[in-house]
PDB file of C-alpha atoms and ligand atoms in Angstrom:
ATOM      1  CA  MET U  55      83.733  36.790 109.370  1.00 90.00           C
ATOM      2  CA  ILE U  56      84.310  35.799 112.982  1.00 95.00           C
ATOM      3  CA  LYS U  57      83.388  32.311 114.177  1.00 95.00           C
ATOM      4  CA  PRO U  58      83.289  32.560 117.962  1.00 95.00           C
ATOM      5  CA  THR U  59      83.740  29.542 120.209  1.00 95.00           C
ATOM      6  CA  LEU U  60      80.331  28.974 121.805  1.00 96.00           C
ATOM      7  CA  ARG U  61      78.585  26.086 123.554  1.00 95.00           C
ATOM      8  CA  TRP U  62      75.695  24.740 121.529  1.00 96.00           C
ATOM      9  CA  GLY U  63      72.891  22.253 122.136  1.00 96.00           C
ATOM     10  CA  SER U  64      72.019  19.833 119.353  1.00 96.00           C
ATOM     11  CA  LEU U  65      72.177  21.269 115.804  1.00 97.00           C
ATOM     12  CA  THR U  66      70.885  20.008 112.445  1.00 97.00           C
ATOM     13  CA  PRO U  67      72.634  20.920 109.163  1.00 97.00           C
ATOM     14  CA  ILE U  68      70.530  22.750 106.543  1.00 97.00           C
ATOM     15  CA  GLY U  69      70.024  20.508 103.490  1.00 95.00           C
ATOM     16  CA  GLN U  70      69.956  23.242 100.862  1.00 96.00           C
ATOM     17  CA  VAL U  71      69.821  26.966 101.461  1.00 97.00           C
ATOM     18  CA  ARG U  72      66.973  28.335  99.373  1.00 97.00           C
ATOM     19  CA  ARG U  73      66.243  31.664 101.069  1.00 98.00           C
ATOM     20  CA  ILE U  74      67.706  34.399 103.227  1.00 98.00           C
ATOM     21  CA  ILE U  75      65.529  36.082 105.850  1.00 98.00           C
ATOM     22  CA  ILE U  76      66.551  39.507 107.169  1.00 98.00           C
ATOM     23  CA  HIS U  77      66.157  40.488 110.834  1.00 98.00           C
ATOM     24  CA  HIS U  78      66.946  43.068 113.461  1.00 98.00           C
ATOM     25  CA  PRO U  79      67.044  42.045 117.139  1.00 97.00           C
ATOM     26  CA  ALA U  80      64.770  45.018 117.983  1.00 97.00           C
ATOM     27  CA  ALA U  81      67.374  46.246 120.466  1.00 97.00           C
ATOM     28  CA  VAL U  82      69.589  49.304 119.945  1.00 97.00           C
ATOM     29  CA  ARG U  83      72.525  47.545 121.625  1.00 97.00           C
ATOM     30  CA  TYR U  84      72.683  43.772 121.655  1.00 97.00           C
ATOM     31  CA  SER U  85      75.885  41.721 121.298  1.00 97.00           C
ATOM     32  CA  TYR U  86      76.061  38.268 119.699  1.00 97.00           C
ATOM     33  CA  LEU U  87      76.920  36.853 123.150  1.00 97.00           C
ATOM     34  CA  GLN U  88      73.846  38.413 124.765  1.00 97.00           C
ATOM     35  CA  ILE U  89      71.728  36.870 122.013  1.00 97.00           C
ATOM     36  CA  HIS U  90      73.375  33.479 122.421  1.00 97.00           C
ATOM     37  CA  ASN U  91      72.911  33.484 126.189  1.00 97.00           C
ATOM     38  CA  GLN U  92      69.332  34.706 126.014  1.00 96.00           C
ATOM     39  CA  HIS U  93      68.357  32.112 123.433  1.00 95.00           C
ATOM     40  CA  ARG U  94      70.066  29.360 125.454  1.00 95.00           C
ATOM     41  CA  ASN U  95      68.270  30.531 128.582  1.00 95.00           C
ATOM     42  CA  GLN U  96      64.937  30.142 126.807  1.00 93.00           C
ATOM     43  CA  GLY U  97      65.803  26.482 126.146  1.00 94.00           C
ATOM     44  CA  TRP U  98      67.100  26.785 122.555  1.00 95.00           C
ATOM     45  CA  SER U  99      70.358  25.239 121.309  1.00 96.00           C
ATOM     46  CA  GLY U 100      71.901  28.727 121.208  1.00 97.00           C
ATOM     47  CA  ALA U 101      71.642  31.947 119.185  1.00 97.00           C
ATOM     48  CA  GLY U 102      68.845  31.517 116.664  1.00 97.00           C
ATOM     49  CA  TYR U 103      70.389  33.608 113.865  1.00 98.00           C
ATOM     50  CA  ASN U 104      72.726  32.043 111.331  1.00 98.00           C
ATOM     51  CA  TYR U 105      74.759  35.257 110.940  1.00 98.00           C
ATOM     52  CA  TYR U 106      74.918  38.504 112.881  1.00 98.00           C
ATOM     53  CA  LEU U 107      76.377  41.927 112.031  1.00 98.00           C
ATOM     54  CA  GLN U 108      77.135  44.152 115.018  1.00 97.00           C
ATOM     55  CA  LYS U 109      77.235  47.939 114.965  1.00 97.00           C
ATOM     56  CA  ASN U 110      81.018  47.762 115.426  1.00 95.00           C
ATOM     57  CA  HIS U 111      81.045  46.104 111.936  1.00 94.00           C
ATOM     58  CA  GLU U 112      82.059  42.678 113.309  1.00 96.00           C
ATOM     59  CA  PHE U 113      80.252  39.975 111.365  1.00 97.00           C
ATOM     60  CA  TYR U 114      79.658  36.719 113.241  1.00 98.00           C
ATOM     61  CA  GLU U 115      78.848  33.221 112.126  1.00 97.00           C
ATOM     62  CA  LEU U 116      76.429  31.887 114.755  1.00 97.00           C
ATOM     63  CA  ARG U 117      74.424  28.860 113.626  1.00 97.00           C
ATOM     64  CA  GLY U 118      76.146  29.103 110.243  1.00 97.00           C
ATOM     65  CA  LEU U 119      74.867  26.312 107.991  1.00 97.00           C
ATOM     66  CA  ASN U 120      72.875  24.617 110.763  1.00 98.00           C
ATOM     67  CA  VAL U 121      69.119  25.099 110.966  1.00 98.00           C
ATOM     68  CA  GLY U 122      68.418  28.300 112.878  1.00 97.00           C
ATOM     69  CA  ALA U 123      65.596  29.512 115.105  1.00 96.00           C
ATOM     70  CA  HIS U 124      64.762  32.917 113.658  1.00 97.00           C
ATOM     71  CA  ALA U 125      61.407  32.682 111.836  1.00 97.00           C
ATOM     72  CA  ALA U 126      58.704  30.246 112.981  1.00 95.00           C
ATOM     73  CA  ASN U 127      58.192  27.355 110.506  1.00 95.00           C
ATOM     74  CA  GLU U 128      60.595  28.979 108.022  1.00 96.00           C
ATOM     75  CA  ASN U 129      64.000  27.881 109.326  1.00 97.00           C
ATOM     76  CA  SER U 130      64.746  24.566 107.619  1.00 97.00           C
ATOM     77  CA  ASP U 131      65.826  25.966 104.222  1.00 97.00           C
ATOM     78  CA  SER U 132      66.745  29.542 105.131  1.00 98.00           C
ATOM     79  CA  LEU U 133      69.556  31.599 106.616  1.00 98.00           C
ATOM     80  CA  GLY U 134      68.530  34.178 109.224  1.00 98.00           C
ATOM     81  CA  VAL U 135      70.814  37.192 108.837  1.00 98.00           C
ATOM     82  CA  CYS U 136      70.478  39.875 111.467  1.00 98.00           C
ATOM     83  CA  VAL U 137      71.866  43.395 111.908  1.00 98.00           C
ATOM     84  CA  GLU U 138      72.159  44.936 115.382  1.00 98.00           C
ATOM     85  CA  GLY U 139      69.740  47.758 116.156  1.00 98.00           C
ATOM     86  CA  ASN U 140      66.071  48.557 116.529  1.00 98.00           C
ATOM     87  CA  TYR U 141      64.886  49.875 113.182  1.00 97.00           C
ATOM     88  CA  ASP U 142      61.422  50.499 114.533  1.00 97.00           C
ATOM     89  CA  VAL U 143      62.901  53.456 116.445  1.00 97.00           C
ATOM     90  CA  GLU U 144      66.229  54.362 114.773  1.00 96.00           C
ATOM     91  CA  ASN U 145      67.703  54.792 111.292  1.00 96.00           C
ATOM     92  CA  ILE U 146      70.482  52.493 110.222  1.00 95.00           C
ATOM     93  CA  ASN U 147      73.940  54.039 109.916  1.00 92.00           C
ATOM     94  CA  GLU U 148      74.919  54.327 106.242  1.00 87.00           C
ATOM     95  CA  SER U 149      78.263  52.515 106.424  1.00 86.00           C
ATOM     96  CA  LEU U 150      76.758  49.734 108.572  1.00 93.00           C
ATOM     97  CA  PHE U 151      73.954  49.402 106.032  1.00 93.00           C
ATOM     98  CA  LEU U 152      76.393  49.092 103.116  1.00 88.00           C
ATOM     99  CA  ARG U 153      78.443  46.524 105.053  1.00 91.00           C
ATOM    100  CA  PHE U 154      75.232  44.540 105.617  1.00 95.00           C
ATOM    101  CA  VAL U 155      74.459  44.755 101.872  1.00 92.00           C
ATOM    102  CA  ASP U 156      77.932  43.353 101.134  1.00 88.00           C
ATOM    103  CA  GLU U 157      77.656  40.471 103.589  1.00 94.00           C
ATOM    104  CA  VAL U 158      74.201  39.461 102.374  1.00 95.00           C
ATOM    105  CA  ARG U 159      75.413  39.649  98.775  1.00 90.00           C
ATOM    106  CA  LYS U 160      78.330  37.337  99.621  1.00 91.00           C
ATOM    107  CA  LEU U 161      75.923  34.809 101.142  1.00 95.00           C
ATOM    108  CA  MET U 162      73.658  35.067  98.084  1.00 94.00           C
ATOM    109  CA  ARG U 163      76.579  34.356  95.772  1.00 88.00           C
ATOM    110  CA  LYS U 164      77.799  31.460  97.902  1.00 92.00           C
ATOM    111  CA  HIS U 165      74.399  29.766  97.796  1.00 95.00           C
ATOM    112  CA  GLY U 166      73.392  30.700  94.243  1.00 92.00           C
ATOM    113  CA  LEU U 167      70.530  32.964  95.340  1.00 93.00           C
ATOM    114  CA  THR U 168      69.123  36.122  93.778  1.00 91.00           C
ATOM    115  CA  ALA U 169      67.519  39.195  95.352  1.00 92.00           C
ATOM    116  CA  ASN U 170      64.155  37.457  94.829  1.00 93.00           C
ATOM    117  CA  ASP U 171      65.222  34.840  97.380  1.00 96.00           C
ATOM    118  CA  VAL U 172      65.791  37.438 100.107  1.00 97.00           C
ATOM    119  CA  TYR U 173      62.869  38.242 102.416  1.00 98.00           C
ATOM    120  CA  ARG U 174      62.107  40.320 105.445  1.00 98.00           C
ATOM    121  CA  HIS U 175      61.045  38.452 108.565  1.00 98.00           C
ATOM    122  CA  SER U 176      57.798  40.429 108.236  1.00 97.00           C
ATOM    123  CA  ASP U 177      57.243  38.889 104.767  1.00 97.00           C
ATOM    124  CA  VAL U 178      56.964  35.411 106.327  1.00 97.00           C
ATOM    125  CA  GLY U 179      55.745  36.084 109.869  1.00 96.00           C
ATOM    126  CA  ASN U 180      53.530  38.343 111.931  1.00 96.00           C
ATOM    127  CA  THR U 181      56.154  40.893 113.002  1.00 97.00           C
ATOM    128  CA  SER U 182      57.510  44.325 112.013  1.00 97.00           C
ATOM    129  CA  CYS U 183      61.086  42.894 111.826  1.00 98.00           C
ATOM    130  CA  PRO U 184      63.523  44.266 110.523  1.00 98.00           C
ATOM    131  CA  GLY U 185      61.650  47.463 111.420  1.00 97.00           C
ATOM    132  CA  GLY U 186      59.769  50.172 109.562  1.00 97.00           C
ATOM    133  CA  TYR U 187      62.865  52.390 109.237  1.00 96.00           C
ATOM    134  CA  PHE U 188      64.956  49.652 107.606  1.00 97.00           C
ATOM    135  CA  PRO U 189      65.379  50.927 103.996  1.00 94.00           C
ATOM    136  CA  TRP U 190      64.051  47.748 102.400  1.00 95.00           C
ATOM    137  CA  ALA U 191      63.484  49.011  98.838  1.00 90.00           C
ATOM    138  CA  ARG U 192      67.023  50.382  98.650  1.00 88.00           C
ATOM    139  CA  PHE U 193      68.421  47.222 100.226  1.00 92.00           C
ATOM    140  CA  LYS U 194      66.698  45.040  97.638  1.00 91.00           C
ATOM    141  CA  ARG U 195      67.917  47.244  94.815  1.00 83.00           C
ATOM    142  CA  LEU U 196      71.528  47.203  96.044  1.00 83.00           C
ATOM    143  CA  ILE U 197      71.718  43.445  96.654  1.00 87.00           C
ATOM    144  CA  GLY U 198      70.273  42.987  93.155  1.00 81.00           C
ATOM    145  CA  GLN U 199      73.002  45.053  91.489  1.00 72.00           C
ATOM    146  CA  ALA U 200      76.171  43.475  90.131  1.00 56.00           C
ATOM    147  CA  GLU U 201      78.808  43.025  92.806  1.00 44.00           C
ATOM    148  CA  GLU U 202      81.058  45.837  91.642  1.00 39.00           C
ATOM    149  CA  VAL U 203      78.279  48.401  91.596  1.00 37.00           C
ATOM    150  CA  LYS U 204      77.734  50.426  94.724  1.00 41.00           C
ATOM    151  CA  SER U 205      75.823  53.551  95.406  1.00 43.00           C
ATOM    152  CA  ILE U 206      77.435  56.810  96.351  1.00 51.00           C
ATOM    153  CA  VAL U 207      78.810  56.530  99.836  1.00 48.00           C
ATOM    154  CA  HIS U 208      78.597  59.398 102.272  1.00 46.00           C
ATOM    155  CA  GLU U 209      81.374  58.538 104.681  1.00 47.00           C
ATOM    156  CA  PRO U 210      79.833  59.360 108.057  1.00 43.00           C
ATOM    157  CA  LYS U 211      83.005  60.725 109.649  1.00 42.00           C
ATOM    158  CA  GLN U 212      83.710  63.077 106.736  1.00 48.00           C
ATOM    159  CA  GLU U 213      80.362  64.243 105.553  1.00 52.00           C
ATOM    160  CA  GLU U 214      81.893  66.840 103.290  1.00 52.00           C
ATOM    161  CA  VAL U 215      83.610  64.123 101.220  1.00 56.00           C
ATOM    162  CA  ILE U 216      81.877  61.995  98.618  1.00 62.00           C
ATOM    163  CA  TYR U 217      83.261  58.672  97.523  1.00 60.00           C
ATOM    164  CA  VAL U 218      82.183  56.882  94.394  1.00 65.00           C
ATOM    165  CA  LYS U 219      83.408  53.301  94.298  1.00 61.00           C
ATOM    166  CA  ALA U 220      83.162  50.610  91.646  1.00 58.00           C
ATOM    167  CA  GLY U 221      85.454  47.624  91.929  1.00 57.00           C
ATOM    168  CA  ASP U 222      89.014  48.949  92.209  1.00 58.00           C
ATOM    169  CA  PHE U 223      88.071  52.409  90.974  1.00 61.00           C
ATOM    170  CA  GLN U 224      87.457  55.096  93.518  1.00 63.00           C
ATOM    171  CA  TRP U 225      86.844  58.772  93.080  1.00 67.00           C
ATOM    172  CA  ALA U 226      86.684  61.085  96.051  1.00 65.00           C
ATOM    173  CA  SER U 227      86.255  64.808  96.292  1.00 65.00           C
ATOM    174  CA  GLY U 228      84.571  67.510  98.255  1.00 66.00           C
ATOM    175  CA  LYS U 229      80.825  67.131  98.352  1.00 71.00           C
ATOM    176  CA  GLU U 230      80.595  70.735  97.197  1.00 73.00           C
ATOM    177  CA  ARG U 231      82.589  70.028  94.015  1.00 75.00           C
ATOM    178  CA  PHE U 232      80.523  66.950  93.228  1.00 80.00           C
ATOM    179  CA  GLU U 233      77.302  68.917  93.670  1.00 83.00           C
ATOM    180  CA  HIS U 234      78.687  71.759  91.524  1.00 84.00           C
ATOM    181  CA  ILE U 235      79.496  69.290  88.720  1.00 87.00           C
ATOM    182  CA  LEU U 236      76.113  67.608  89.116  1.00 90.00           C
ATOM    183  CA  ASN U 237      74.248  70.924  88.952  1.00 91.00           C
ATOM    184  CA  ARG U 238      76.117  72.130  85.849  1.00 91.00           C
ATOM    185  CA  HIS U 239      76.587  68.903  83.917  1.00 91.00           C
ATOM    186  CA  GLY U 240      74.092  66.353  85.256  1.00 91.00           C
ATOM    187  CA  ASN U 241      70.676  66.039  83.641  1.00 93.00           C
ATOM    188  CA  SER U 242      67.480  66.549  85.623  1.00 93.00           C
ATOM    189  CA  SER U 243      66.896  62.857  86.296  1.00 89.00           C
ATOM    190  CA  GLU U 244      70.435  62.508  87.668  1.00 88.00           C
ATOM    191  CA  GLN U 245      69.917  65.548  89.881  1.00 90.00           C
ATOM    192  CA  GLU U 246      66.600  64.167  91.116  1.00 88.00           C
ATOM    193  CA  ALA U 247      68.128  60.733  91.828  1.00 80.00           C
ATOM    194  CA  TYR U 248      70.928  62.357  93.838  1.00 80.00           C
ATOM    195  CA  LYS U 249      68.421  64.285  95.946  1.00 79.00           C
ATOM    196  CA  ASN U 250      66.606  61.031  96.718  1.00 72.00           C
ATOM    197  CA  ASP U 251      69.872  59.252  97.508  1.00 67.00           C
ATOM    198  CA  GLU U 252      69.259  56.939  94.560  1.00 70.00           C
ATOM    199  CA  LEU U 253      72.028  57.911  92.158  1.00 74.00           C
ATOM    200  CA  THR U 254      73.705  54.708  90.986  1.00 72.00           C
ATOM    201  CA  VAL U 255      77.450  54.501  90.667  1.00 70.00           C
ATOM    202  CA  SER U 256      77.286  54.253  86.860  1.00 72.00           C
ATOM    203  CA  ASP U 257      75.195  57.423  86.730  1.00 79.00           C
ATOM    204  CA  ALA U 258      77.612  59.098  89.150  1.00 80.00           C
ATOM    205  CA  PHE U 259      80.570  58.190  86.932  1.00 79.00           C
ATOM    206  CA  GLY U 260      78.695  59.558  83.926  1.00 83.00           C
ATOM    207  CA  VAL U 261      78.169  62.877  85.703  1.00 86.00           C
ATOM    208  CA  LEU U 262      81.830  62.968  86.753  1.00 82.00           C
ATOM    209  CA  ALA U 263      83.066  62.141  83.263  1.00 82.00           C
ATOM    210  CA  LYS U 264      81.073  65.028  81.769  1.00 84.00           C
ATOM    211  CA  GLY U 265      82.057  67.444  84.520  1.00 83.00           C
ATOM    212  CA  VAL U 266      85.708  66.567  85.027  1.00 77.00           C
ATOM    213  CA  LEU U 267      86.386  66.705  81.263  1.00 78.00           C
ATOM    214  CA  ALA U 268      84.641  70.063  80.977  1.00 80.00           C
ATOM    215  CA  GLU U 269      86.093  71.495  84.173  1.00 75.00           C
ATOM    216  CA  PRO U 270      89.448  70.009  85.123  1.00 76.00           C
ATOM    217  CA  SER U 271      90.746  70.703  88.619  1.00 76.00           C
ATOM    218  CA  GLN U 272      92.344  74.139  89.178  1.00 80.00           C
ATOM    219  CA  THR U 273      94.972  72.649  91.487  1.00 81.00           C
ATOM    220  CA  VAL U 274      98.516  72.516  90.044  1.00 85.00           C
ATOM    221  CA  PRO U 275     100.145  69.132  90.713  1.00 81.00           C
ATOM    222  CA  GLU U 276     103.137  69.453  93.053  1.00 83.00           C
ATOM    223  CA  ALA U 277     105.583  68.042  90.444  1.00 86.00           C
ATOM    224  CA  HIS U 278     104.766  70.904  88.014  1.00 90.00           C
ATOM    225  CA  LYS U 279     104.251  73.728  90.452  1.00 92.00           C
ATOM    226  CA  GLU U 280     107.721  75.308  90.264  1.00 94.00           C
ATOM    227  CA  ALA U 281     107.750  75.438  86.450  1.00 94.00           C
ATOM    228  CA  TRP U 282     104.131  76.589  86.295  1.00 95.00           C
ATOM    229  CA  ASP U 283     104.768  79.435  88.727  1.00 94.00           C
ATOM    230  CA  GLU U 284     107.895  80.561  86.863  1.00 95.00           C
ATOM    231  CA  TYR U 285     106.336  80.444  83.365  1.00 95.00           C
ATOM    232  CA  THR U 286     103.202  82.153  84.629  1.00 94.00           C
ATOM    233  CA  GLU U 287     105.322  84.871  86.243  1.00 94.00           C
ATOM    234  CA  ARG U 288     107.163  85.394  82.916  1.00 94.00           C
ATOM    235  CA  GLY U 289     103.893  85.536  80.984  1.00 93.00           C
ATOM    236  CA  VAL U 290     104.445  82.400  78.881  1.00 95.00           C
ATOM    237  CA  TYR U 291     101.201  81.095  80.324  1.00 94.00           C
ATOM    238  CA  ASN U 292      98.363  83.254  81.584  1.00 91.00           C
ATOM    239  CA  GLY U 293      97.982  81.286  84.832  1.00 90.00           C
ATOM    240  CA  LYS U 294      94.534  79.926  84.002  1.00 89.00           C
ATOM    241  CA  ASN U 295      93.307  76.328  83.689  1.00 87.00           C
ATOM    242  CA  PRO U 296      96.526  74.480  84.593  1.00 88.00           C
ATOM    243  CA  ASN U 297      94.999  71.064  83.800  1.00 83.00           C
ATOM    244  CA  HIS U 298      93.300  71.857  80.488  1.00 82.00           C
ATOM    245  CA  PRO U 299      94.754  70.178  77.364  1.00 82.00           C
ATOM    246  CA  ILE U 300      96.753  72.368  74.949  1.00 89.00           C
ATOM    247  CA  THR U 301      96.210  72.555  71.158  1.00 92.00           C
ATOM    248  CA  ARG U 302      98.989  72.749  68.510  1.00 94.00           C
ATOM    249  CA  ALA U 303      98.115  76.389  67.834  1.00 95.00           C
ATOM    250  CA  GLN U 304      98.395  77.266  71.504  1.00 93.00           C
ATOM    251  CA  HIS U 305     101.631  75.310  71.697  1.00 94.00           C
ATOM    252  CA  ALA U 306     103.033  77.405  68.824  1.00 95.00           C
ATOM    253  CA  THR U 307     102.247  80.601  70.743  1.00 95.00           C
ATOM    254  CA  VAL U 308     103.828  79.243  73.915  1.00 95.00           C
ATOM    255  CA  THR U 309     106.965  78.215  72.000  1.00 95.00           C
ATOM    256  CA  LYS U 310     107.182  81.619  70.296  1.00 95.00           C
ATOM    257  CA  ARG U 311     106.887  83.452  73.620  1.00 95.00           C
ATOM    258  CA  ILE U 312     109.793  81.397  74.992  1.00 94.00           C
ATOM    259  CA  GLU U 313     111.857  82.073  71.828  1.00 94.00           C
ATOM    260  CA  ASP U 314     111.062  85.767  72.158  1.00 94.00           C
ATOM    261  CA  GLY U 315     112.624  85.610  75.614  1.00 90.00           C
ATOM    262  CA  MET U 316     109.498  85.867  77.743  1.00 86.00           C
TER     263      MET U 316
HETATM  264 ZN1   ZN N 614      63.119  38.864 112.930  1.00 69.70          ZN
END
């Protein structure tokens, strides 16, 4: 979080934070400084939002824990948290959206709030803010999940790669392989959830566990490649399924082939 040096008029600390109210500035491009200057020019003490996430992923503390000016008659016990963009006319970028989820969740935890304490500006005022394209239902579901649980992330710069993250655990692979595993080993509700972009990370790990156990990777790890190639060439192994486990009976055959000079 960045706390920029700004000139403020008079500010009043919030007694107790009881709610978070979500906003967009209704502008596709709008920096925290533009907001601060515009709000000052209209006679306010400065930027009305308590926190602001820009599209470049910089997260700013503006009014912080002082009473904001973001939702008429609703400011004294709430934090106004705003994400750059105009979600009446554009969709929010996936990685920006997930960053916003994370920042709001941190604020919730800091102030002992639950997802029920998080509102849209339009829930408390006569406005469309944060915009009809803001994925509110998904946002509420994600902020309500335990901190370590995240949805599947489609990294925007590498759309062919799928990441599944939970706490320190991360699994990444080609989108094609994930979809192959899902189609062969996922059940119909998991497949449906994936189509609707609603597959949770625990479901995704379940699908992966079934699929990766049933179909280990066909790539030979570098450390074993020389031996694998040689023993395959000699016929000790048949060259298939390099990462499958081996049984005692198979091991006996392999040992016998080596003893027989293969
Ligand atoms: Zn608003």
